[in-house]
Amino acid sequence: MGTSVKRGSPPAGEGEAERRADERRLAELRAEIDRLDGEILRLFNERLERARAVGAVKRRLGLPVRDMRREAEIFRRLAELNRGRLLADRHLVRVFAALMAAAREVQSDGAHPADGFGTPALFAVFGNPVVHSLSPVMHNAAFAATGYPGMYAAIRAKDIRPAMAGVRALGFRGASITIPHKEAVLACLDFIDPRARRIGAVNTVVNDAGELKGFNTDWEGIVRALGERVALAGRRVAVLGAGGAARAAVFGARHAGARVTVYNRTRDKGEALAVALGADFRPLEEFDPADCEILVQATPVGMSPRTAETPLPAERLRPGLVVMDIVYTPLKTRLLAEAEAAGCQTVDGLSMFLYQGARQFELWTGLEAPLDIMRLAVETELTARG
Ligand code: ATR
């Protein structure tokens, strides 16, 4: 293939010699690439031979083919090895996810049904706007890593009703619902999880053999992300905002045994939420950090592109306060930067996003979510976007 370079009309003298030299160089480089591809293929197959041997040993030991912890360790090690190299992490994840899927198939003697090339299970996030959603990157990485034959897209939906009719008609296996449809979607479903009904918002739809079931995984995401840093039971939690995200935060904190005060700009909306979910209410301008140990920022304030905004002046923060922002674009919102400077412990929105997504993945597939890979995929994408 190296000799198939097309020649134009030959320029005279020196130019021609340079051109020939370049053509030779191109042919050499291509020959090296062909040799390296052959070497990579040989290494891939050598690796798969080891995987087959591992499969035989696992069967004798009665161990399952799937070992999520081992797979996560492999990805962590590879990401570490790859630091500073030319291969972007998102491609690293793709290449090795495919290799691991092949290894699993070989280990299980070709019995693995999910090769990713059959009819895929369709998923999408429906929202407006939705183009910047990180959910496709996160879920497609999870599908690739687990070998689940899913495909996940972002679909802009002005109206959620026809979108859900489409989910039914086209046999989508599941959907994520985001702004501004999390409340309106309730009217389109056959079953609503009681906790989602109490929150009044659904962010996850499971198509269970034609029956559309709605769940809310935001609250679990918030509780798990916060719970990693601080015990919630008996603590005083302040939630800023009274929209869908705030409702999930209030429900989650109450569920975990915290005492909650809602702080909102608009009194009626804040009071209604507080009454519905067993919290107190105070106007936003009355926020006093002495009244809580944990602050959850659940409004869109500070979200890209309006990154200069913050819902609380910096002087309302105090050392030792745990401050969580559910906004994750940018990861360090102005509120979190000021909280850090004021000596607060900060929790960014990425963990919440990952944990709500992990729960979605589990509801759709019944598989354990490959969290490390999902995190790597999302972090890489955020870095690439700058
Ligand atoms: P979501 O469902 O994503 O939470 P939402 O339903 O639009 O979004 O709710 C947004 C919340 O952020 C509301 O509580 C809103 O306050 P109001 O009830 O007073 O409208 C709050 N919010 C939005 N912009 C705000 C701002 N600039 N300052 C304070 N609160 C704000």
PDB file of C-alpha atoms in Angstrom, residues 264 266-273 281:
ATOM      1  CA  ASN A 264     -35.629  29.814  48.345  1.00  0.00           C
ATOM      2  CA  THR A 266     -39.666  32.720  46.068  1.00  0.00           C
ATOM      3  CA  ARG A 267     -41.522  32.073  49.286  1.00  0.00           C
ATOM      4  CA  ASP A 268     -44.604  30.216  47.961  1.00  0.00           C
ATOM      5  CA  LYS A 269     -42.607  27.638  46.048  1.00  0.00           C
ATOM      6  CA  GLY A 270     -40.179  27.084  48.909  1.00  0.00           C
ATOM      7  CA  GLU A 271     -42.909  26.767  51.505  1.00  0.00           C
ATOM      8  CA  ALA A 272     -44.896  24.322  49.398  1.00  0.00           C
ATOM      9  CA  LEU A 273     -41.848  22.092  49.005  1.00  0.00           C
ATOM     10  CA  PHE A 281     -38.619  27.066  55.111  1.00  0.00           C
TER      11      PHE A 281
END
